[in-house]
Short mmCIF file of the N, C-alpha and C atoms (twelve columns), coordinates in Angstrom:
data_MODEL
# 
_entry.id   MODEL 
# 
loop_
_atom_site.group_PDB 
_atom_site.id 
_atom_site.type_symbol 
_atom_site.label_atom_id 
_atom_site.label_alt_id 
_atom_site.label_comp_id 
_atom_site.label_asym_id 
_atom_site.label_seq_id 
_atom_site.Cartn_x 
_atom_site.Cartn_y 
_atom_site.Cartn_z 
_atom_site.pdbx_PDB_model_num 
ATOM 1   N N  . MET A 1   2.957   -1.793  -22.304 1 
ATOM 2   C CA . MET A 1   1.749   -2.430  -21.773 1 
ATOM 3   C C  . MET A 1   0.934   -1.494  -20.955 1 
ATOM 4   N N  . LYS A 2   -0.332  -1.561  -21.106 1 
ATOM 5   C CA . LYS A 2   -1.207  -0.708  -20.395 1 
ATOM 6   C C  . LYS A 2   -1.339  -1.044  -18.960 1 
ATOM 7   N N  . ASN A 3   -1.515  -0.114  -18.070 1 
ATOM 8   C CA . ASN A 3   -1.576  -0.281  -16.668 1 
ATOM 9   C C  . ASN A 3   -2.951  -0.960  -16.353 1 
ATOM 10  N N  . THR A 4   -2.943  -1.960  -15.492 1 
ATOM 11  C CA . THR A 4   -4.234  -2.511  -14.958 1 
ATOM 12  C C  . THR A 4   -4.431  -1.903  -13.630 1 
ATOM 13  N N  . PRO A 5   -5.567  -1.173  -13.553 1 
ATOM 14  C CA . PRO A 5   -5.751  -0.462  -12.281 1 
ATOM 15  C C  . PRO A 5   -6.263  -1.304  -11.113 1 
ATOM 16  N N  . ILE A 6   -5.944  -0.816  -9.941  1 
ATOM 17  C CA . ILE A 6   -6.621  -1.362  -8.695  1 
ATOM 18  C C  . ILE A 6   -7.913  -0.599  -8.550  1 
ATOM 19  N N  . LYS A 7   -8.991  -1.354  -8.438  1 
ATOM 20  C CA . LYS A 7   -10.315 -0.664  -8.395  1 
ATOM 21  C C  . LYS A 7   -10.892 -0.729  -7.010  1 
ATOM 22  N N  . GLU A 8   -10.560 -1.720  -6.189  1 
ATOM 23  C CA . GLU A 8   -11.202 -1.945  -4.962  1 
ATOM 24  C C  . GLU A 8   -10.416 -1.277  -3.835  1 
ATOM 25  N N  . ASN A 9   -11.164 -0.568  -2.975  1 
ATOM 26  C CA . ASN A 9   -10.610 0.169   -1.896  1 
ATOM 27  C C  . ASN A 9   -9.853  -0.740  -0.906  1 
ATOM 28  N N  . HIS A 10  -10.379 -1.962  -0.660  1 
ATOM 29  C CA . HIS A 10  -9.764  -2.906  0.305   1 
ATOM 30  C C  . HIS A 10  -8.379  -3.365  -0.174  1 
ATOM 31  N N  . LEU A 11  -8.079  -3.373  -1.536  1 
ATOM 32  C CA . LEU A 11  -6.739  -3.640  -1.965  1 
ATOM 33  C C  . LEU A 11  -5.743  -2.482  -1.741  1 
ATOM 34  N N  . TYR A 12  -6.224  -1.296  -1.826  1 
ATOM 35  C CA . TYR A 12  -5.369  -0.139  -1.381  1 
ATOM 36  C C  . TYR A 12  -5.043  -0.206  0.122   1 
ATOM 37  N N  . GLN A 13  -6.076  -0.496  0.902   1 
ATOM 38  C CA . GLN A 13  -5.849  -0.604  2.367   1 
ATOM 39  C C  . GLN A 13  -4.867  -1.775  2.696   1 
ATOM 40  N N  . LYS A 14  -4.967  -2.845  2.042   1 
ATOM 41  C CA . LYS A 14  -4.060  -3.898  2.289   1 
ATOM 42  C C  . LYS A 14  -2.571  -3.613  1.946   1 
ATOM 43  N N  . ALA A 15  -2.464  -2.863  0.766   1 
ATOM 44  C CA . ALA A 15  -1.197  -2.416  0.394   1 
ATOM 45  C C  . ALA A 15  -0.578  -1.485  1.367   1 
ATOM 46  N N  . TYR A 16  -1.362  -0.542  1.911   1 
ATOM 47  C CA . TYR A 16  -0.884  0.387   2.825   1 
ATOM 48  C C  . TYR A 16  -0.410  -0.301  4.161   1 
ATOM 49  N N  . ARG A 17  -1.297  -1.218  4.633   1 
ATOM 50  C CA . ARG A 17  -1.092  -1.906  5.902   1 
ATOM 51  C C  . ARG A 17  -0.021  -2.934  5.892   1 
ATOM 52  N N  . ASN A 18  -0.107  -3.859  4.815   1 
ATOM 53  C CA . ASN A 18  0.790   -5.047  4.869   1 
ATOM 54  C C  . ASN A 18  1.909   -5.010  3.774   1 
ATOM 55  N N  . GLY A 19  1.925   -4.003  2.910   1 
ATOM 56  C CA . GLY A 19  2.906   -3.993  1.896   1 
ATOM 57  C C  . GLY A 19  4.237   -3.355  2.322   1 
ATOM 58  N N  . GLU A 20  5.295   -3.689  1.584   1 
ATOM 59  C CA . GLU A 20  6.557   -3.002  1.744   1 
ATOM 60  C C  . GLU A 20  6.492   -1.667  1.184   1 
ATOM 61  N N  . LYS A 21  7.141   -0.684  1.860   1 
ATOM 62  C CA . LYS A 21  7.093   0.732   1.419   1 
ATOM 63  C C  . LYS A 21  8.414   1.378   1.280   1 
ATOM 64  N N  . ALA A 22  8.453   2.275   0.353   1 
ATOM 65  C CA . ALA A 22  9.654   3.118   0.091   1 
ATOM 66  C C  . ALA A 22  9.133   4.558   -0.068  1 
ATOM 67  N N  . ASN A 23  9.560   5.407   0.810   1 
ATOM 68  C CA . ASN A 23  9.121   6.791   0.790   1 
ATOM 69  C C  . ASN A 23  10.155  7.667   0.144   1 
ATOM 70  N N  . GLN A 24  9.819   8.544   -0.694  1 
ATOM 71  C CA . GLN A 24  10.639  9.550   -1.297  1 
ATOM 72  C C  . GLN A 24  10.150  10.959  -1.032  1 
ATOM 73  N N  . LYS A 25  10.768  11.890  -1.670  1 
ATOM 74  C CA . LYS A 25  10.395  13.295  -1.412  1 
ATOM 75  C C  . LYS A 25  8.943   13.643  -1.954  1 
ATOM 76  N N  . HIS A 26  8.703   13.166  -3.126  1 
ATOM 77  C CA . HIS A 26  7.410   13.468  -3.746  1 
ATOM 78  C C  . HIS A 26  6.318   12.361  -3.813  1 
ATOM 79  N N  . ILE A 27  6.826   11.099  -3.621  1 
ATOM 80  C CA . ILE A 27  5.878   9.986   -3.691  1 
ATOM 81  C C  . ILE A 27  6.216   8.970   -2.590  1 
ATOM 82  N N  . GLY A 28  5.246   8.104   -2.317  1 
ATOM 83  C CA . GLY A 28  5.457   6.926   -1.569  1 
ATOM 84  C C  . GLY A 28  5.083   5.644   -2.427  1 
ATOM 85  N N  . VAL A 29  5.830   4.619   -2.357  1 
ATOM 86  C CA . VAL A 29  5.506   3.465   -3.200  1 
ATOM 87  C C  . VAL A 29  5.218   2.261   -2.172  1 
ATOM 88  N N  . TYR A 30  4.145   1.660   -2.396  1 
ATOM 89  C CA . TYR A 30  3.726   0.419   -1.582  1 
ATOM 90  C C  . TYR A 30  3.574   -0.705  -2.520  1 
ATOM 91  N N  . VAL A 31  4.171   -1.871  -2.133  1 
ATOM 92  C CA . VAL A 31  4.162   -3.087  -2.976  1 
ATOM 93  C C  . VAL A 31  3.751   -4.227  -2.077  1 
ATOM 94  N N  . LEU A 32  2.813   -5.003  -2.614  1 
ATOM 95  C CA . LEU A 32  2.337   -6.219  -1.874  1 
ATOM 96  C C  . LEU A 32  2.016   -7.347  -2.901  1 
ATOM 97  N N  . ARG A 33  2.443   -8.553  -2.479  1 
ATOM 98  C CA . ARG A 33  2.109   -9.659  -3.429  1 
ATOM 99  C C  . ARG A 33  0.609   -9.838  -3.616  1 
ATOM 100 N N  . ASP A 34  0.244   -9.953  -4.844  1 
ATOM 101 C CA . ASP A 34  -1.254  -10.019 -5.213  1 
ATOM 102 C C  . ASP A 34  -1.694  -11.476 -5.241  1 
ATOM 103 N N  . TRP A 35  -2.438  -11.818 -4.163  1 
ATOM 104 C CA . TRP A 35  -3.010  -13.166 -4.098  1 
ATOM 105 C C  . TRP A 35  -4.071  -13.509 -5.127  1 
ATOM 106 N N  . GLY A 36  -4.679  -12.442 -5.770  1 
ATOM 107 C CA . GLY A 36  -5.612  -12.718 -6.804  1 
ATOM 108 C C  . GLY A 36  -4.934  -12.642 -8.170  1 
ATOM 109 N N  . ALA A 37  -3.595  -12.807 -8.213  1 
ATOM 110 C CA . ALA A 37  -2.866  -12.655 -9.558  1 
ATOM 111 C C  . ALA A 37  -3.184  -13.810 -10.408 1 
ATOM 112 N N  . LYS A 38  -3.541  -15.046 -9.863  1 
ATOM 113 C CA . LYS A 38  -3.851  -16.228 -10.755 1 
ATOM 114 C C  . LYS A 38  -5.061  -15.863 -11.535 1 
ATOM 115 N N  . LYS A 39  -6.117  -15.323 -10.778 1 
ATOM 116 C CA . LYS A 39  -7.389  -15.010 -11.455 1 
ATOM 117 C C  . LYS A 39  -7.248  -13.941 -12.511 1 
ATOM 118 N N  . GLN A 40  -6.380  -13.003 -12.263 1 
ATOM 119 C CA . GLN A 40  -6.081  -11.896 -13.186 1 
ATOM 120 C C  . GLN A 40  -5.364  -12.504 -14.489 1 
ATOM 121 N N  . MET A 41  -4.483  -13.433 -14.178 1 
ATOM 122 C CA . MET A 41  -3.711  -14.016 -15.269 1 
ATOM 123 C C  . MET A 41  -4.684  -14.803 -16.236 1 
ATOM 124 N N  . LEU A 42  -5.674  -15.456 -15.638 1 
ATOM 125 C CA . LEU A 42  -6.523  -16.284 -16.585 1 
ATOM 126 C C  . LEU A 42  -7.484  -15.351 -17.314 1 
ATOM 127 N N  . LYS A 43  -7.702  -14.074 -16.843 1 
ATOM 128 C CA . LYS A 43  -8.475  -13.132 -17.620 1 
ATOM 129 C C  . LYS A 43  -7.689  -12.455 -18.683 1 
ATOM 130 N N  . ASN A 44  -6.344  -12.359 -18.432 1 
ATOM 131 C CA . ASN A 44  -5.443  -11.730 -19.379 1 
ATOM 132 C C  . ASN A 44  -5.356  -12.538 -20.753 1 
ATOM 133 N N  . PRO A 45  -5.505  -11.855 -21.920 1 
ATOM 134 C CA . PRO A 45  -5.495  -12.587 -23.166 1 
ATOM 135 C C  . PRO A 45  -4.142  -13.249 -23.348 1 
ATOM 136 N N  . GLU A 46  -3.033  -12.686 -22.919 1 
ATOM 137 C CA . GLU A 46  -1.676  -13.144 -23.052 1 
ATOM 138 C C  . GLU A 46  -1.372  -14.322 -22.079 1 
ATOM 139 N N  . LYS A 47  -2.270  -14.483 -21.117 1 
ATOM 140 C CA . LYS A 47  -2.113  -15.546 -20.088 1 
ATOM 141 C C  . LYS A 47  -0.805  -15.359 -19.339 1 
ATOM 142 N N  . LYS A 48  -0.431  -14.184 -18.992 1 
ATOM 143 C CA . LYS A 48  0.782   -13.819 -18.152 1 
ATOM 144 C C  . LYS A 48  0.322   -13.136 -16.906 1 
ATOM 145 N N  . TYR A 49  1.174   -13.239 -15.921 1 
ATOM 146 C CA . TYR A 49  0.918   -12.501 -14.594 1 
ATOM 147 C C  . TYR A 49  1.102   -11.082 -14.946 1 
ATOM 148 N N  . ILE A 50  0.332   -10.295 -14.229 1 
ATOM 149 C CA . ILE A 50  0.414   -8.768  -14.413 1 
ATOM 150 C C  . ILE A 50  0.477   -8.057  -13.047 1 
ATOM 151 N N  . ASN A 51  0.922   -6.869  -13.067 1 
ATOM 152 C CA . ASN A 51  0.845   -6.079  -11.908 1 
ATOM 153 C C  . ASN A 51  -0.359  -5.161  -11.943 1 
ATOM 154 N N  . ARG A 52  -1.047  -4.980  -10.766 1 
ATOM 155 C CA . ARG A 52  -2.131  -4.018  -10.796 1 
ATOM 156 C C  . ARG A 52  -1.574  -2.769  -10.065 1 
ATOM 157 N N  . ILE A 53  -1.825  -1.544  -10.695 1 
ATOM 158 C CA . ILE A 53  -1.212  -0.312  -10.206 1 
ATOM 159 C C  . ILE A 53  -2.357  0.606   -9.726  1 
ATOM 160 N N  . GLY A 54  -2.128  1.225   -8.622  1 
ATOM 161 C CA . GLY A 54  -3.112  2.212   -8.084  1 
ATOM 162 C C  . GLY A 54  -2.381  3.495   -7.793  1 
ATOM 163 N N  . LEU A 55  -2.994  4.631   -8.176  1 
ATOM 164 C CA . LEU A 55  -2.503  5.930   -7.896  1 
ATOM 165 C C  . LEU A 55  -3.391  6.570   -6.893  1 
ATOM 166 N N  . SER A 56  -2.738  7.194   -5.879  1 
ATOM 167 C CA . SER A 56  -3.491  7.874   -4.874  1 
ATOM 168 C C  . SER A 56  -2.962  9.250   -4.710  1 
ATOM 169 N N  . VAL A 57  -3.904  10.245  -4.971  1 
ATOM 170 C CA . VAL A 57  -3.513  11.649  -4.901  1 
ATOM 171 C C  . VAL A 57  -4.504  12.287  -3.949  1 
ATOM 172 N N  . SER A 58  -4.064  12.818  -2.880  1 
ATOM 173 C CA . SER A 58  -4.996  13.497  -1.863  1 
ATOM 174 C C  . SER A 58  -5.431  14.853  -2.273  1 
ATOM 175 N N  . LYS A 59  -6.531  15.221  -1.637  1 
ATOM 176 C CA . LYS A 59  -7.038  16.583  -1.861  1 
ATOM 177 C C  . LYS A 59  -6.109  17.683  -1.356  1 
ATOM 178 N N  . LYS A 60  -5.166  17.290  -0.517  1 
ATOM 179 C CA . LYS A 60  -4.139  18.211  -0.054  1 
ATOM 180 C C  . LYS A 60  -3.299  18.719  -1.077  1 
ATOM 181 N N  . ILE A 61  -3.151  17.979  -2.210  1 
ATOM 182 C CA . ILE A 61  -2.377  18.478  -3.338  1 
ATOM 183 C C  . ILE A 61  -2.924  19.706  -3.949  1 
ATOM 184 N N  . GLY A 62  -4.336  19.766  -4.045  1 
ATOM 185 C CA . GLY A 62  -4.982  20.846  -4.665  1 
ATOM 186 C C  . GLY A 62  -6.269  20.434  -5.261  1 
ATOM 187 N N  . GLY A 63  -6.777  21.202  -6.189  1 
ATOM 188 C CA . GLY A 63  -8.063  20.967  -6.822  1 
ATOM 189 C C  . GLY A 63  -7.939  19.870  -7.830  1 
ATOM 190 N N  . ALA A 64  -9.000  19.614  -8.516  1 
ATOM 191 C CA . ALA A 64  -9.117  18.462  -9.533  1 
ATOM 192 C C  . ALA A 64  -8.066  18.657  -10.592 1 
ATOM 193 N N  . VAL A 65  -7.860  19.800  -11.083 1 
ATOM 194 C CA . VAL A 65  -6.838  20.080  -12.157 1 
ATOM 195 C C  . VAL A 65  -5.492  19.631  -11.733 1 
ATOM 196 N N  . GLU A 66  -5.072  20.124  -10.541 1 
ATOM 197 C CA . GLU A 66  -3.708  19.754  -10.013 1 
ATOM 198 C C  . GLU A 66  -3.624  18.229  -9.773  1 
ATOM 199 N N  . ARG A 67  -4.657  17.661  -9.176  1 
ATOM 200 C CA . ARG A 67  -4.587  16.214  -8.850  1 
ATOM 201 C C  . ARG A 67  -4.491  15.408  -10.152 1 
ATOM 202 N N  . ASN A 68  -5.230  15.778  -11.230 1 
ATOM 203 C CA . ASN A 68  -5.131  15.044  -12.524 1 
ATOM 204 C C  . ASN A 68  -3.776  15.221  -13.131 1 
ATOM 205 N N  . ARG A 69  -3.182  16.487  -12.992 1 
ATOM 206 C CA . ARG A 69  -1.917  16.648  -13.531 1 
ATOM 207 C C  . ARG A 69  -0.852  15.799  -12.866 1 
ATOM 208 N N  . VAL A 70  -0.997  15.735  -11.518 1 
ATOM 209 C CA . VAL A 70  -0.019  14.851  -10.791 1 
ATOM 210 C C  . VAL A 70  -0.177  13.374  -11.281 1 
ATOM 211 N N  . LYS A 71  -1.413  12.949  -11.462 1 
ATOM 212 C CA . LYS A 71  -1.579  11.553  -11.990 1 
ATOM 213 C C  . LYS A 71  -0.960  11.324  -13.257 1 
ATOM 214 N N  . ARG A 72  -1.128  12.315  -14.149 1 
ATOM 215 C CA . ARG A 72  -0.478  12.203  -15.448 1 
ATOM 216 C C  . ARG A 72  1.029   12.145  -15.379 1 
ATOM 217 N N  . ILE A 73  1.610   12.905  -14.454 1 
ATOM 218 C CA . ILE A 73  3.057   12.995  -14.271 1 
ATOM 219 C C  . ILE A 73  3.509   11.677  -13.704 1 
ATOM 220 N N  . ILE A 74  2.782   11.092  -12.749 1 
ATOM 221 C CA . ILE A 74  3.171   9.797   -12.131 1 
ATOM 222 C C  . ILE A 74  3.095   8.728   -13.258 1 
ATOM 223 N N  . ARG A 75  1.986   8.703   -14.124 1 
ATOM 224 C CA . ARG A 75  1.844   7.660   -15.130 1 
ATOM 225 C C  . ARG A 75  3.087   7.751   -16.064 1 
ATOM 226 N N  . ALA A 76  3.498   9.048   -16.523 1 
ATOM 227 C CA . ALA A 76  4.642   9.175   -17.388 1 
ATOM 228 C C  . ALA A 76  5.893   8.708   -16.691 1 
ATOM 229 N N  . GLY A 77  6.010   9.004   -15.405 1 
ATOM 230 C CA . GLY A 77  7.233   8.592   -14.716 1 
ATOM 231 C C  . GLY A 77  7.305   7.070   -14.548 1 
ATOM 232 N N  . LEU A 78  6.098   6.441   -14.408 1 
ATOM 233 C CA . LEU A 78  6.013   5.047   -14.302 1 
ATOM 234 C C  . LEU A 78  6.439   4.370   -15.640 1 
ATOM 235 N N  . GLY A 79  6.097   4.951   -16.724 1 
ATOM 236 C CA . GLY A 79  6.527   4.478   -18.036 1 
ATOM 237 C C  . GLY A 79  7.994   4.523   -18.237 1 
ATOM 238 N N  . ILE A 80  8.547   5.610   -17.760 1 
ATOM 239 C CA . ILE A 80  10.039  5.761   -17.868 1 
ATOM 240 C C  . ILE A 80  10.653  4.687   -16.998 1 
ATOM 241 N N  . ALA A 81  10.096  4.500   -15.762 1 
ATOM 242 C CA . ALA A 81  10.734  3.564   -14.784 1 
ATOM 243 C C  . ALA A 81  10.591  2.125   -15.388 1 
ATOM 244 N N  . ARG A 82  9.600   1.762   -16.100 1 
ATOM 245 C CA . ARG A 82  9.434   0.462   -16.701 1 
ATOM 246 C C  . ARG A 82  10.397  0.206   -17.784 1 
ATOM 247 N N  . ASP A 83  10.886  1.249   -18.434 1 
ATOM 248 C CA . ASP A 83  11.879  1.056   -19.525 1 
ATOM 249 C C  . ASP A 83  13.218  0.747   -19.016 1 
ATOM 250 N N  . VAL A 84  13.523  0.989   -17.748 1 
ATOM 251 C CA . VAL A 84  14.829  0.696   -17.171 1 
ATOM 252 C C  . VAL A 84  15.089  -0.784  -17.218 1 
ATOM 253 N N  . ALA A 85  14.207  -1.594  -16.746 1 
ATOM 254 C CA . ALA A 85  14.418  -2.993  -16.693 1 
ATOM 255 C C  . ALA A 85  12.968  -3.569  -16.453 1 
ATOM 256 N N  . PRO A 86  12.709  -4.836  -16.784 1 
ATOM 257 C CA . PRO A 86  11.422  -5.509  -16.580 1 
ATOM 258 C C  . PRO A 86  11.167  -5.636  -15.074 1 
ATOM 259 N N  . LEU A 87  9.856   -5.396  -14.737 1 
ATOM 260 C CA . LEU A 87  9.422   -5.498  -13.333 1 
ATOM 261 C C  . LEU A 87  9.008   -6.976  -13.000 1 
ATOM 262 N N  . LYS A 88  9.109   -7.329  -11.823 1 
ATOM 263 C CA . LYS A 88  8.535   -8.618  -11.390 1 
ATOM 264 C C  . LYS A 88  7.015   -8.480  -11.482 1 
ATOM 265 N N  . THR A 89  6.328   -9.598  -11.733 1 
ATOM 266 C CA . THR A 89  4.919   -9.532  -11.914 1 
ATOM 267 C C  . THR A 89  4.106   -10.259 -10.855 1 
ATOM 268 N N  . GLY A 90  2.820   -9.914  -10.704 1 
ATOM 269 C CA . GLY A 90  1.995   -10.541 -9.702  1 
ATOM 270 C C  . GLY A 90  1.882   -9.732  -8.436  1 
ATOM 271 N N  . TYR A 91  2.047   -8.482  -8.514  1 
ATOM 272 C CA . TYR A 91  2.112   -7.545  -7.379  1 
ATOM 273 C C  . TYR A 91  1.040   -6.476  -7.507  1 
ATOM 274 N N  . LEU A 92  0.631   -6.023  -6.308  1 
ATOM 275 C CA . LEU A 92  -0.144  -4.734  -6.183  1 
ATOM 276 C C  . LEU A 92  0.799   -3.660  -5.950  1 
ATOM 277 N N  . ILE A 93  0.775   -2.622  -6.754  1 
ATOM 278 C CA . ILE A 93  1.660   -1.410  -6.594  1 
ATOM 279 C C  . ILE A 93  0.836   -0.228  -6.366  1 
ATOM 280 N N  . VAL A 94  1.020   0.455   -5.226  1 
ATOM 281 C CA . VAL A 94  0.235   1.705   -5.058  1 
ATOM 282 C C  . VAL A 94  1.344   2.820   -4.925  1 
ATOM 283 N N  . ILE A 95  1.036   3.873   -5.775  1 
ATOM 284 C CA . ILE A 95  1.977   5.014   -5.656  1 
ATOM 285 C C  . ILE A 95  1.140   6.214   -5.118  1 
ATOM 286 N N  . ALA A 96  1.491   6.672   -3.993  1 
ATOM 287 C CA . ALA A 96  0.851   7.859   -3.400  1 
ATOM 288 C C  . ALA A 96  1.606   9.088   -3.511  1 
ATOM 289 N N  . ALA A 97  0.947   10.180  -3.934  1 
ATOM 290 C CA . ALA A 97  1.655   11.395  -4.119  1 
ATOM 291 C C  . ALA A 97  1.701   12.136  -2.782  1 
ATOM 292 N N  . ARG A 98  2.832   12.861  -2.531  1 
ATOM 293 C CA . ARG A 98  3.032   13.644  -1.448  1 
ATOM 294 C C  . ARG A 98  2.736   15.144  -1.782  1 
ATOM 295 N N  . VAL A 99  2.698   15.929  -0.815  1 
ATOM 296 C CA . VAL A 99  2.202   17.327  -0.971  1 
ATOM 297 C C  . VAL A 99  3.018   18.105  -1.933  1 
ATOM 298 N N  . GLY A 100 4.279   17.920  -2.077  1 
ATOM 299 C CA . GLY A 100 5.147   18.701  -3.063  1 
ATOM 300 C C  . GLY A 100 5.076   18.159  -4.553  1 
ATOM 301 N N  . ALA A 101 4.253   17.102  -4.720  1 
ATOM 302 C CA . ALA A 101 4.367   16.360  -6.032  1 
ATOM 303 C C  . ALA A 101 3.926   17.239  -7.198  1 
ATOM 304 N N  . HIS A 102 3.068   18.225  -7.022  1 
ATOM 305 C CA . HIS A 102 2.531   19.052  -8.084  1 
ATOM 306 C C  . HIS A 102 3.585   19.967  -8.611  1 
ATOM 307 N N  . GLU A 103 4.716   20.173  -7.906  1 
ATOM 308 C CA . GLU A 103 5.737   21.062  -8.316  1 
ATOM 309 C C  . GLU A 103 6.926   20.398  -9.062  1 
ATOM 310 N N  . SER A 104 6.755   19.046  -9.215  1 
ATOM 311 C CA . SER A 104 7.803   18.272  -9.852  1 
ATOM 312 C C  . SER A 104 7.407   17.916  -11.359 1 
ATOM 313 N N  . ASN A 105 8.413   17.382  -12.054 1 
ATOM 314 C CA . ASN A 105 8.117   16.942  -13.473 1 
ATOM 315 C C  . ASN A 105 8.229   15.460  -13.507 1 
ATOM 316 N N  . SER A 106 7.975   14.894  -14.696 1 
ATOM 317 C CA . SER A 106 7.947   13.462  -14.852 1 
ATOM 318 C C  . SER A 106 9.276   12.818  -14.678 1 
ATOM 319 N N  . GLN A 107 10.385  13.469  -14.986 1 
ATOM 320 C CA . GLN A 107 11.686  12.860  -14.790 1 
ATOM 321 C C  . GLN A 107 12.092  12.737  -13.354 1 
ATOM 322 N N  . GLU A 108 11.715  13.775  -12.531 1 
ATOM 323 C CA . GLU A 108 12.010  13.612  -11.095 1 
ATOM 324 C C  . GLU A 108 11.187  12.516  -10.517 1 
ATOM 325 N N  . ILE A 109 9.909   12.430  -10.883 1 
ATOM 326 C CA . ILE A 109 9.039   11.325  -10.343 1 
ATOM 327 C C  . ILE A 109 9.648   10.021  -10.804 1 
ATOM 328 N N  . ALA A 110 10.038  9.956   -12.067 1 
ATOM 329 C CA . ALA A 110 10.574  8.656   -12.662 1 
ATOM 330 C C  . ALA A 110 11.789  8.253   -11.800 1 
ATOM 331 N N  . ASN A 111 12.715  9.239   -11.515 1 
ATOM 332 C CA . ASN A 111 13.873  8.821   -10.710 1 
ATOM 333 C C  . ASN A 111 13.468  8.338   -9.338  1 
ATOM 334 N N  . GLU A 112 12.457  8.932   -8.699  1 
ATOM 335 C CA . GLU A 112 12.005  8.496   -7.449  1 
ATOM 336 C C  . GLU A 112 11.330  7.091   -7.522  1 
ATOM 337 N N  . ILE A 113 10.664  6.807   -8.544  1 
ATOM 338 C CA . ILE A 113 10.024  5.563   -8.749  1 
ATOM 339 C C  . ILE A 113 11.080  4.513   -8.944  1 
ATOM 340 N N  . ILE A 114 12.123  4.793   -9.792  1 
ATOM 341 C CA . ILE A 114 13.208  3.837   -10.049 1 
ATOM 342 C C  . ILE A 114 13.986  3.524   -8.831  1 
ATOM 343 N N  . SER A 115 14.214  4.530   -8.020  1 
ATOM 344 C CA . SER A 115 15.001  4.234   -6.764  1 
ATOM 345 C C  . SER A 115 14.156  3.477   -5.738  1 
ATOM 346 N N  . SER A 116 12.745  3.732   -5.740  1 
ATOM 347 C CA . SER A 116 11.835  2.975   -4.938  1 
ATOM 348 C C  . SER A 116 11.791  1.490   -5.348  1 
ATOM 349 N N  . PHE A 117 11.659  1.262   -6.672  1 
ATOM 350 C CA . PHE A 117 11.555  -0.113  -7.105  1 
ATOM 351 C C  . PHE A 117 12.942  -0.756  -6.867  1 
ATOM 352 N N  . LYS A 118 14.007  -0.128  -6.952  1 
ATOM 353 C CA . LYS A 118 15.271  -0.805  -6.627  1 
ATOM 354 C C  . LYS A 118 15.363  -1.188  -5.166  1 
ATOM 355 N N  . LYS A 119 14.843  -0.259  -4.252  1 
ATOM 356 C CA . LYS A 119 14.938  -0.505  -2.907  1 
ATOM 357 C C  . LYS A 119 14.047  -1.663  -2.475  1 
ATOM 358 N N  . LEU A 120 12.883  -1.766  -3.213  1 
ATOM 359 C CA . LEU A 120 11.930  -2.766  -2.895  1 
ATOM 360 C C  . LEU A 120 12.167  -4.132  -3.611  1 
ATOM 361 N N  . GLY A 121 13.195  -4.128  -4.527  1 
ATOM 362 C CA . GLY A 121 13.511  -5.372  -5.237  1 
ATOM 363 C C  . GLY A 121 12.466  -5.648  -6.256  1 
ATOM 364 N N  . MET A 122 11.929  -4.734  -6.968  1 
ATOM 365 C CA . MET A 122 10.871  -5.040  -7.918  1 
ATOM 366 C C  . MET A 122 11.405  -5.308  -9.385  1 
ATOM 367 N N  . TYR A 123 12.618  -4.976  -9.664  1 
ATOM 368 C CA . TYR A 123 13.248  -5.227  -10.908 1 
ATOM 369 C C  . TYR A 123 13.763  -6.607  -10.996 1 
ATOM 370 N N  . LYS A 124 13.473  -7.347  -12.131 1 
ATOM 371 C CA . LYS A 124 13.983  -8.697  -12.299 1 
ATOM 372 C C  . LYS A 124 15.521  -8.604  -12.598 1 
ATOM 373 N N  . THR A 125 16.157  -9.534  -12.068 1 
ATOM 374 C CA . THR A 125 17.617  -9.616  -12.268 1 
ATOM 375 C C  . THR A 125 17.912  -10.728 -13.274 1 
ATOM 376 N N  . VAL A 126 18.947  -10.491 -14.112 1 
ATOM 377 C CA . VAL A 126 19.323  -11.506 -15.049 1 
ATOM 378 C C  . VAL A 126 20.507  -12.298 -14.482 1 
ATOM 379 N N  . ASN A 127 20.426  -13.621 -14.493 1 
ATOM 380 C CA . ASN A 127 21.396  -14.441 -13.892 1 
ATOM 381 C C  . ASN A 127 22.510  -14.532 -14.951 1 
ATOM 382 N N  . PRO A 128 23.725  -14.174 -14.632 1 
ATOM 383 C CA . PRO A 128 24.746  -14.242 -15.612 1 
ATOM 384 C C  . PRO A 128 25.194  -15.607 -16.115 1 
ATOM 385 N N  . HIS A 129 24.933  -16.632 -15.325 1 
ATOM 386 C CA . HIS A 129 25.378  -17.892 -15.647 1 
ATOM 387 C C  . HIS A 129 24.515  -18.640 -16.735 1 
ATOM 388 N N  . ASN A 130 23.238  -18.354 -16.707 1 
ATOM 389 C CA . ASN A 130 22.406  -19.051 -17.757 1 
ATOM 390 C C  . ASN A 130 21.561  -17.986 -18.506 1 
ATOM 391 N N  . ASN A 131 21.763  -16.681 -18.275 1 
ATOM 392 C CA . ASN A 131 21.023  -15.574 -18.982 1 
ATOM 393 C C  . ASN A 131 19.503  -15.721 -18.901 1 
ATOM 394 N N  . LYS A 132 18.986  -16.256 -17.780 1 
ATOM 395 C CA . LYS A 132 17.588  -16.321 -17.655 1 
ATOM 396 C C  . LYS A 132 17.194  -15.307 -16.569 1 
ATOM 397 N N  . GLU A 133 15.981  -14.761 -16.729 1 
ATOM 398 C CA . GLU A 133 15.507  -13.806 -15.780 1 
ATOM 399 C C  . GLU A 133 14.976  -14.520 -14.476 1 
ATOM 400 N N  . SER A 134 15.293  -14.003 -13.416 1 
ATOM 401 C CA . SER A 134 14.733  -14.651 -12.134 1 
ATOM 402 C C  . SER A 134 13.644  -13.760 -11.570 1 
ATOM 403 N N  . LYS A 135 12.702  -14.316 -10.873 1 
ATOM 404 C CA . LYS A 135 11.552  -13.617 -10.293 1 
ATOM 405 C C  . LYS A 135 11.894  -12.950 -9.077  1 
# 
């Protein structure tokens, strides 16, 4: 599934201020319940709740080429992390790159995203009694 981006600056600020966070060596992950998720669900052709994802890469990382490379690496790592288990939906997820992120690869970033999602409880769990996913 394609990422739905966070476009508004105020949503980034809300995620930073009010969201739960998990810091790793190369990235920081901020997660906040999306109160506009109902509106996004109605716009979605599949009529399902979705996560909006924002990437934040500072100029401290380097020039435009390095920043874009880091964003590509984070997107690839996010794809790997999504394959581990289904994510809970209806959240704002902001992934902020740290200074050493340009020296890492997508597998390292994926491992950090996976551990952050586990720490924040973003993966859906399957109830063994009735085999239904819980939110």
